[in-house]
Short mmCIF file of C-alpha atoms and ligand atoms in Angstrom, two decimals:
data_model
loop_
_atom_site.label_atom_id
_atom_site.label_comp_id
_atom_site.label_asym_id
_atom_site.label_seq_id
_atom_site.Cartn_x
_atom_site.Cartn_y
_atom_site.Cartn_z
CA MET A 1 103.43 62.39 48.15
CA THR A 2 100.77 60.74 50.12
CA ALA A 3 97.92 58.64 48.25
CA ARG A 4 95.57 61.14 49.44
CA LYS A 5 97.55 64.15 48.14
CA ILE A 6 97.70 62.55 44.74
CA LEU A 7 94.21 62.00 44.80
CA PHE A 8 93.51 65.85 45.67
CA THR A 9 95.92 66.76 42.86
CA LEU A 10 94.27 64.44 40.53
CA ALA A 11 90.83 65.92 41.48
CA PHE A 12 91.83 69.36 41.17
CA PHE A 13 93.28 69.00 37.60
CA VAL A 14 90.22 66.81 36.56
CA VAL A 15 88.04 69.83 37.67
CA TRP A 16 90.02 72.49 36.26
CA SER A 17 90.43 70.83 32.86
CA LEU A 18 86.39 70.45 32.88
CA ILE A 19 85.91 73.96 33.79
CA MET A 20 88.26 76.07 31.76
CA PRO A 21 90.94 74.42 30.09
CA GLN A 22 92.23 77.61 28.25
CA PHE A 23 92.67 79.26 31.57
CA VAL A 24 95.45 76.71 32.82
CA SER A 25 98.28 78.61 30.78
CA ALA A 26 100.60 81.24 32.37
CA GLU A 27 101.18 82.92 29.38
CA GLU A 28 99.43 86.05 28.57
CA TRP A 29 97.59 84.55 25.49
CA VAL A 30 96.73 80.95 24.72
CA SER A 31 97.28 80.51 21.04
CA PHE A 32 94.83 78.23 18.97
CA PRO A 33 96.04 76.59 15.84
CA ALA A 34 96.18 78.90 12.80
CA LYS A 35 93.49 78.57 10.10
CA LYS A 36 94.10 78.95 6.37
CA ASP A 37 91.72 79.75 3.52
CA VAL A 38 88.75 80.97 5.39
CA ALA A 39 86.01 82.76 3.75
CA PRO A 40 85.89 86.40 3.46
CA ASP A 41 82.73 86.69 5.48
CA LYS A 42 83.69 84.07 7.96
CA VAL A 43 81.71 83.81 11.23
CA TRP A 44 83.95 82.49 14.14
CA THR A 45 82.06 80.68 16.94
CA VAL A 46 84.56 80.31 19.96
CA GLU A 47 83.39 77.91 22.43
CA PHE A 48 84.11 77.87 26.13
CA ASN A 49 83.55 74.92 28.64
CA THR A 50 81.47 77.26 30.82
CA ALA A 51 78.84 79.83 30.48
CA ILE A 52 80.04 83.46 29.49
CA ASP A 53 78.52 86.41 31.28
CA PRO A 54 77.12 88.48 28.21
CA LYS A 55 77.45 91.80 30.17
CA THR A 56 81.35 91.19 30.12
CA ILE A 57 81.49 91.20 25.99
CA HIS A 58 82.64 94.31 25.17
CA SER A 59 83.93 95.36 21.62
CA GLU A 60 87.27 96.69 22.86
CA ASP A 61 87.87 93.21 24.24
CA ILE A 62 87.15 91.28 21.08
CA TYR A 63 89.11 92.48 17.86
CA VAL A 64 91.32 91.50 14.89
CA VAL A 65 94.67 92.61 14.15
CA THR A 66 96.17 92.80 10.65
CA VAL A 67 99.75 92.12 9.93
CA ASP A 68 100.71 95.58 9.59
CA GLY A 69 99.20 96.35 13.23
CA LYS A 70 95.85 97.56 12.05
CA GLN A 71 93.38 96.89 14.84
CA LEU A 72 89.63 96.35 14.04
CA PHE A 73 87.05 95.74 16.86
CA MET A 74 84.61 92.99 16.03
CA PRO A 75 80.71 92.70 16.61
CA SER A 76 80.16 89.95 19.11
CA TYR A 77 77.58 88.33 21.05
CA VAL A 78 77.11 85.35 23.28
CA GLN A 79 75.06 82.54 21.60
CA GLU A 80 71.85 81.09 23.07
CA ASP A 81 73.64 78.19 24.94
CA GLY A 82 75.51 80.79 26.89
CA ARG A 83 79.01 79.11 26.25
CA SER A 84 79.98 80.28 22.76
CA ILE A 85 80.98 83.69 21.63
CA THR A 86 80.04 84.47 17.84
CA VAL A 87 82.53 87.10 16.11
CA LEU A 88 80.80 88.48 12.97
CA PRO A 89 83.00 89.35 10.03
CA PRO A 90 83.51 93.17 9.10
CA PRO A 91 80.73 94.54 7.31
CA ASP A 92 82.55 94.47 3.98
CA GLY A 93 84.11 91.03 4.79
CA TYR A 94 87.79 90.23 5.43
CA GLU A 95 90.37 91.22 3.02
CA PRO A 96 91.24 88.51 0.53
CA GLY A 97 94.78 87.03 1.05
CA GLN A 98 95.01 89.08 4.18
CA THR A 99 96.24 87.57 7.41
CA TYR A 100 94.43 88.60 10.64
CA THR A 101 94.84 87.56 14.24
CA LEU A 102 91.80 87.23 16.40
CA PHE A 103 91.87 88.36 20.20
CA ILE A 104 89.57 87.73 22.92
CA LYS A 105 90.86 89.58 25.83
CA LYS A 106 90.84 88.00 29.24
CA GLN A 107 88.55 90.81 30.64
CA VAL A 108 85.90 88.36 29.27
CA GLN A 109 84.34 86.72 32.31
CA SER A 110 82.55 83.41 33.03
CA ALA A 111 78.98 83.67 34.44
CA ASN A 112 80.38 82.64 37.51
CA GLY A 113 82.38 85.91 37.70
CA ARG A 114 85.94 84.39 36.84
CA SER A 115 88.16 86.43 34.52
CA LEU A 116 89.98 84.16 31.89
CA LYS A 117 93.70 83.69 33.17
CA ALA A 118 94.90 84.50 29.62
CA GLY A 119 93.24 85.83 26.62
CA TYR A 120 92.48 83.89 23.41
CA LYS A 121 94.31 84.30 20.33
CA MET A 122 94.15 82.80 16.78
CA THR A 123 95.84 83.76 13.51
CA PHE A 124 93.89 83.02 10.13
CA THR A 125 94.56 83.74 6.43
CA VAL A 126 91.64 84.75 4.24
CA GLN A 127 91.51 82.84 0.87
CA ARG A 128 92.45 84.72 -2.06
CA SER A 129 89.60 83.82 -4.60
CA ALA A 130 86.16 82.13 -4.00
CA THR A 131 87.00 79.02 -5.95
CA HIS A 132 85.81 76.49 -3.73
CA GLN A 133 82.44 78.40 -2.32
CA PRO A 134 79.60 76.12 -1.80
CA GLU A 135 77.72 78.30 -4.38
CA ASP A 136 79.40 75.66 -6.68
CA GLU A 137 76.75 73.32 -5.61
CA GLU A 138 73.37 73.12 -7.35
CA VAL A 139 70.76 75.43 -6.24
CA LEU A 140 67.38 73.70 -6.12
CA SER A 141 65.14 76.76 -5.12
CA TYR A 142 65.13 80.41 -4.11
CA GLY A 143 63.27 81.26 -0.98
CA THR A 144 62.14 84.47 0.04
CA VAL A 145 61.49 85.29 3.55
CA THR A 146 57.95 86.17 4.27
CA ALA A 147 58.18 86.45 8.31
CA SER A 148 59.33 89.80 9.72
CA ILE A 149 62.42 87.84 11.37
CA LEU A 150 63.37 84.46 10.39
CA ASN A 151 66.06 82.71 12.51
CA VAL A 152 68.99 80.78 10.79
CA ARG A 153 69.31 77.54 12.52
CA ALA A 154 72.60 75.34 12.76
CA GLU A 155 70.47 72.18 12.50
CA LYS A 156 67.04 71.06 11.47
CA THR A 157 65.28 72.03 14.94
CA THR A 158 64.07 75.10 16.10
CA ALA A 159 65.81 73.87 19.48
CA SER A 160 69.16 74.36 17.74
CA GLU A 161 71.79 77.04 17.87
CA LYS A 162 70.71 80.20 16.18
CA LEU A 163 73.28 81.38 13.73
CA GLY A 164 71.53 84.93 12.70
CA GLU A 165 68.59 86.29 11.45
CA LEU A 166 66.99 87.02 8.13
CA GLU A 167 64.27 89.74 7.26
CA ARG A 168 61.30 89.96 5.29
CA GLY A 169 62.08 90.25 1.59
CA ASP A 170 65.59 88.55 2.01
CA VAL A 171 66.44 85.94 -0.63
CA VAL A 172 68.13 82.72 0.10
CA LYS A 173 69.40 79.82 -2.26
CA ILE A 174 68.19 76.46 -1.14
CA TYR A 175 70.33 73.35 -1.86
CA ARG A 176 67.77 70.75 -0.50
CA PHE A 177 64.68 70.35 1.51
CA ASP A 178 64.04 67.83 4.37
CA GLY A 179 60.37 67.94 5.69
CA TYR A 180 59.89 71.52 6.75
CA TRP A 181 63.82 72.50 6.83
CA ALA A 182 65.33 74.37 3.69
CA GLU A 183 69.07 73.87 3.74
CA ILE A 184 70.97 77.09 2.87
CA ARG A 185 74.35 78.65 3.20
CA TYR A 186 74.74 81.22 5.76
CA HIS A 187 78.28 82.74 5.47
CA ASP A 188 80.23 79.71 4.65
CA GLN A 189 78.41 77.17 7.06
CA ILE A 190 75.39 74.83 6.30
CA ALA A 191 72.35 76.44 7.98
CA TYR A 192 68.40 75.75 8.01
CA LEU A 193 65.43 77.59 7.86
CA HIS A 194 61.80 76.80 8.35
CA LYS A 195 60.05 76.61 4.91
CA ASP A 196 56.81 78.03 6.57
CA TYR A 197 58.30 81.30 6.39
CA LEU A 198 59.81 80.96 2.86
CA LYS A 199 57.89 81.70 -0.72
CA LEU A 200 59.66 79.31 -2.65
CA ARG A 201 60.43 79.37 -6.21
CA LYS A 202 62.28 76.75 -8.39
CA ALA A 203 65.75 77.61 -9.79
CA ASN A 204 64.87 76.09 -12.87
CA GLY A 205 61.15 75.75 -13.88
CA GLY A 206 57.80 76.98 -13.69
CA ILE A 207 56.42 79.29 -11.22
CA VAL A 208 54.60 76.60 -8.89
CA GLU A 209 56.82 73.77 -10.10
CA GLY A 210 57.83 71.44 -7.19
CA LEU A 211 55.47 73.27 -4.77
CA ASN A 212 53.57 71.07 -2.34
CA ILE A 213 49.98 72.46 -2.73
CA ILE A 214 47.36 71.37 -0.34
CA ILE A 215 43.83 71.57 -1.95
CA ASP A 216 40.70 70.97 0.55
CA ALA A 217 37.34 69.87 -0.90
CA GLY A 218 35.13 71.23 2.20
CA HIS A 219 32.78 68.61 3.81
CA GLY A 220 32.36 65.22 2.80
CA GLY A 221 30.74 61.83 3.73
CA HIS A 222 28.15 62.36 6.48
CA ASP A 223 28.38 66.32 5.97
CA PRO A 224 27.02 67.19 2.79
CA GLY A 225 27.65 71.14 3.31
CA ALA A 226 24.97 73.15 1.60
CA SER A 227 22.56 71.59 -0.79
CA ASP A 228 19.88 72.50 -3.00
CA ARG A 229 17.62 70.73 -5.60
CA GLY A 230 19.40 67.56 -5.35
CA TYR A 231 22.89 69.24 -5.64
CA ASN A 232 25.36 68.90 -2.55
CA GLU A 233 28.16 71.41 -1.76
CA LYS A 234 30.45 68.17 -1.09
CA GLU A 235 30.33 66.90 -4.47
CA ILE A 236 30.91 70.38 -6.27
CA ASN A 237 33.86 71.02 -3.75
CA LEU A 238 35.55 67.72 -4.71
CA ASP A 239 34.78 68.19 -8.52
CA VAL A 240 36.34 71.66 -8.56
CA ALA A 241 39.31 70.35 -6.25
CA ASP A 242 40.15 67.61 -8.66
CA LYS A 243 40.20 69.86 -11.47
CA VAL A 244 42.66 72.38 -9.80
CA GLN A 245 44.81 69.62 -8.81
CA HIS A 246 44.74 68.31 -12.40
CA ASN A 247 45.74 72.05 -13.59
CA LEU A 248 48.51 72.59 -11.29
CA GLN A 249 50.09 69.18 -11.77
CA LYS A 250 50.27 70.16 -15.38
CA LEU A 251 52.25 73.10 -14.28
CA GLY A 252 54.71 70.91 -12.36
CA ALA A 253 53.13 71.45 -8.69
CA HIS A 254 53.12 68.62 -6.37
CA VAL A 255 49.20 68.54 -5.37
CA LEU A 256 47.72 66.53 -2.55
CA LEU A 257 43.75 66.60 -1.88
CA THR A 258 42.85 66.19 1.75
CA ARG A 259 40.23 64.13 0.58
CA GLU A 260 39.77 62.21 -2.89
CA ASP A 261 36.37 60.81 -2.44
CA ASP A 262 33.12 61.46 -0.24
CA THR A 263 34.83 60.69 3.04
CA PHE A 264 34.48 62.81 6.08
CA LEU A 265 37.50 64.45 7.72
CA PRO A 266 37.82 66.53 10.77
CA LEU A 267 39.04 70.14 10.67
CA LYS A 268 41.86 69.83 13.19
CA GLY A 269 43.40 66.99 15.32
CA GLU A 270 44.20 63.53 14.40
CA GLY A 271 43.25 62.72 10.99
CA SER A 272 42.27 66.26 9.90
CA ARG A 273 42.60 68.29 7.22
CA VAL A 274 45.03 70.92 9.09
CA GLU A 275 47.34 67.74 10.20
CA PHE A 276 47.10 66.57 6.39
CA SER A 277 48.67 69.68 5.37
CA ARG A 278 51.33 69.65 8.15
CA GLU A 279 52.16 66.01 7.31
CA HIS A 280 52.72 66.58 3.68
CA TYR A 281 54.80 69.79 4.15
CA GLY A 282 52.39 71.93 2.29
CA ASP A 283 53.38 75.32 1.05
CA ILE A 284 50.02 76.62 0.62
CA PHE A 285 46.55 75.55 1.68
CA VAL A 286 43.29 76.13 -0.24
CA SER A 287 40.15 75.03 1.13
CA ILE A 288 37.08 75.00 -1.48
CA HIS A 289 33.39 75.59 -0.37
CA THR A 290 30.11 76.42 -1.81
CA ASN A 291 27.75 79.00 0.00
CA ALA A 292 24.14 78.85 0.83
CA ALA A 293 21.56 81.41 2.14
CA GLY A 294 17.92 81.41 2.98
CA ASN A 295 17.10 83.77 0.20
CA GLU A 296 17.66 83.58 -3.56
CA SER A 297 19.22 87.10 -3.95
CA SER A 298 22.49 86.35 -1.95
CA LYS A 299 25.02 85.71 -4.94
CA GLY A 300 28.79 85.93 -5.73
CA ALA A 301 32.31 84.64 -4.63
CA GLU A 302 34.18 85.45 -1.55
CA THR A 303 37.78 84.09 -0.49
CA TYR A 304 38.85 84.22 3.28
CA TYR A 305 41.99 84.76 4.94
CA ASP A 306 42.64 85.03 8.82
CA SER A 307 44.10 87.72 10.33
CA LEU A 308 44.11 86.19 14.02
CA LYS A 309 46.50 83.46 13.08
CA ASP A 310 50.12 83.53 14.13
CA ASP A 311 51.78 83.30 11.14
CA ASN A 312 51.75 84.32 7.50
CA VAL A 313 48.82 86.47 7.71
CA TYR A 314 49.71 88.74 4.87
CA GLU A 315 50.71 85.85 2.61
CA GLY A 316 47.21 84.44 3.29
CA TYR A 317 45.64 87.78 2.47
CA LEU A 318 47.82 88.19 -0.83
CA LEU A 319 46.89 84.37 -1.76
CA ALA A 320 43.17 85.39 -1.23
CA LYS A 321 43.30 88.42 -3.05
CA ASN A 322 44.76 86.89 -6.02
CA ILE A 323 42.24 84.09 -6.12
CA GLN A 324 39.27 86.28 -5.60
CA GLU A 325 40.29 88.53 -8.22
CA GLN A 326 40.17 85.46 -10.90
CA LEU A 327 37.15 84.14 -9.60
CA VAL A 328 35.71 87.56 -10.40
CA ASN A 329 37.37 88.21 -13.79
CA MET A 330 37.44 84.58 -15.00
CA ALA A 331 34.59 83.21 -13.58
CA GLY A 332 32.42 86.29 -13.71
CA MET A 333 31.46 85.69 -10.34
CA PHE A 334 29.68 88.79 -8.29
CA ASP A 335 32.59 90.34 -5.92
CA ARG A 336 31.71 89.94 -2.42
CA GLY A 337 35.54 90.68 -1.65
CA VAL A 338 38.37 89.26 0.30
CA LYS A 339 37.06 88.41 3.87
CA ASN A 340 38.68 87.74 7.14
CA ASN A 341 37.72 85.07 9.52
CA ASN A 342 39.30 82.39 11.58
CA TRP A 343 38.02 79.26 10.06
CA THR A 344 39.46 76.48 11.79
CA VAL A 345 41.04 75.05 8.66
CA ILE A 346 43.03 78.32 7.89
CA HIS A 347 43.59 79.30 11.46
CA TYR A 348 45.53 76.41 12.69
CA ASN A 349 47.51 76.01 9.63
CA PRO A 350 50.84 78.09 9.69
CA ILE A 351 51.35 78.43 6.18
CA PRO A 352 49.54 80.70 3.73
CA SER A 353 45.89 79.32 3.87
CA VAL A 354 42.51 80.44 2.36
CA LEU A 355 38.87 79.59 2.21
CA VAL A 356 37.40 79.99 -1.37
CA GLU A 357 33.34 80.24 -1.41
CA LEU A 358 32.77 79.78 -5.22
CA GLY A 359 29.16 81.09 -4.91
CA PHE A 360 25.46 80.35 -3.54
CA ILE A 361 23.83 77.16 -4.61
CA THR A 362 20.77 78.95 -3.36
CA ASN A 363 20.93 81.74 -6.17
CA PRO A 364 19.77 80.80 -9.75
CA SER A 365 22.64 82.28 -11.56
CA ASP A 366 25.31 81.00 -9.39
CA PHE A 367 23.29 77.53 -9.20
CA ASP A 368 23.72 77.14 -12.90
CA LYS A 369 27.47 77.70 -12.72
CA LEU A 370 28.13 75.62 -9.87
CA THR A 371 26.22 72.59 -11.20
CA SER A 372 27.73 72.76 -14.78
CA PRO A 373 30.68 70.40 -15.37
CA ALA A 374 32.07 72.97 -17.93
CA PHE A 375 31.81 75.85 -15.69
CA ARG A 376 33.36 73.90 -12.72
CA GLN A 377 36.64 73.82 -14.96
CA VAL A 378 36.19 77.75 -15.25
CA TYR A 379 36.38 77.89 -11.43
CA ALA A 380 39.31 75.53 -11.38
CA ASP A 381 41.06 77.70 -13.94
CA ALA A 382 40.29 80.88 -12.18
CA ILE A 383 41.70 79.34 -8.69
CA THR A 384 44.80 77.85 -10.53
CA LEU A 385 45.66 81.41 -12.10
CA GLY A 386 44.95 83.03 -8.66
CA ILE A 387 47.59 80.73 -7.11
CA VAL A 388 50.12 81.13 -9.88
CA ASN A 389 49.72 85.08 -9.74
CA TYR A 390 50.07 84.82 -5.78
CA PHE A 391 53.53 83.04 -6.40
CA LYS A 392 54.46 85.62 -9.13
CA GLU A 393 53.98 88.33 -6.64
CA GLU A 394 57.08 89.73 -5.03
CA VAL A 395 57.53 90.08 -1.28
CA LYS A 396 57.51 93.54 -0.19
ZN1 LIG B 401 31.11 74.95 3.16
#
């Protein structure tokens, strides 16, 4: 062989092996090493070195065969990366102890129209008992999905491979948290869910234990908010927020105040109330305000959610409803109802977020409550119970 021929041959093999190594064999089927003790709900992901044409994925080309020759066609789909085929287990799972062979027929084509030179084949045996299931690990929390569809991710980023989807009301076991990401098991794999769309409940402990609750005392610093007869909204809001924090901490929650003193924070953007909530991986956000009107007759409490935000609208509504109920029941406030408005602090906050108006500083009866240290504790107790009741409420 001339040097040039050798070079060509070498280049040919390099390109060939880069593009489709499993197509090299002249055999009808390329066998992959057998796998033992796979979980009954094992999801197979077969990776190819080239993009697969999803239109060439037909259920009759992807199937398993049992040792006694029974053939089962498998639900399969091409992953978002375009290069892997995911083969889902049968609806009731594989039979424990049974041996199967998975076939992917060569009718599957790459995106550039080439067929496989040979099919793909792999034998696997299903475990007899679930002795080494990851379920043996300690469950930290339970999470109920609040989004209509929640993607299950392979890694802690929305850019990672999507392993599947969960629906509103689905409950998952959570083994640990890392920022926004909740680690779960999806079939037998480690997987992640974004916790903005999970209603959390500690596996052992109180209803709000371990939750990140963000309490926002409205206004502050150069912005006093509403004022009347020497009293400022910013001071009332902060006092009630402090008391809510104290209450919830006693119940085991991790409570963070957007401001702890008389300082001003912007609503959104850098150093803002919304950013604070995101930076601390808040589970819910409650902004506390005091109302004012040009007349003395306007009175009562109202709690806002925002129907125009992208996420957790219904959860925001439920949180508002539960808090409003207690402002009426416990604090005896006139019921102005649950209201809908796209206030900045709740609109740009993806987690369930509400804005509470305790009462009108310009109304004599509300004024007495808002300026009484004892009654501020009642407000705080009402907000606390509203939050607890929200977390008690089942996701429907
Ligand atoms: Zn205000």
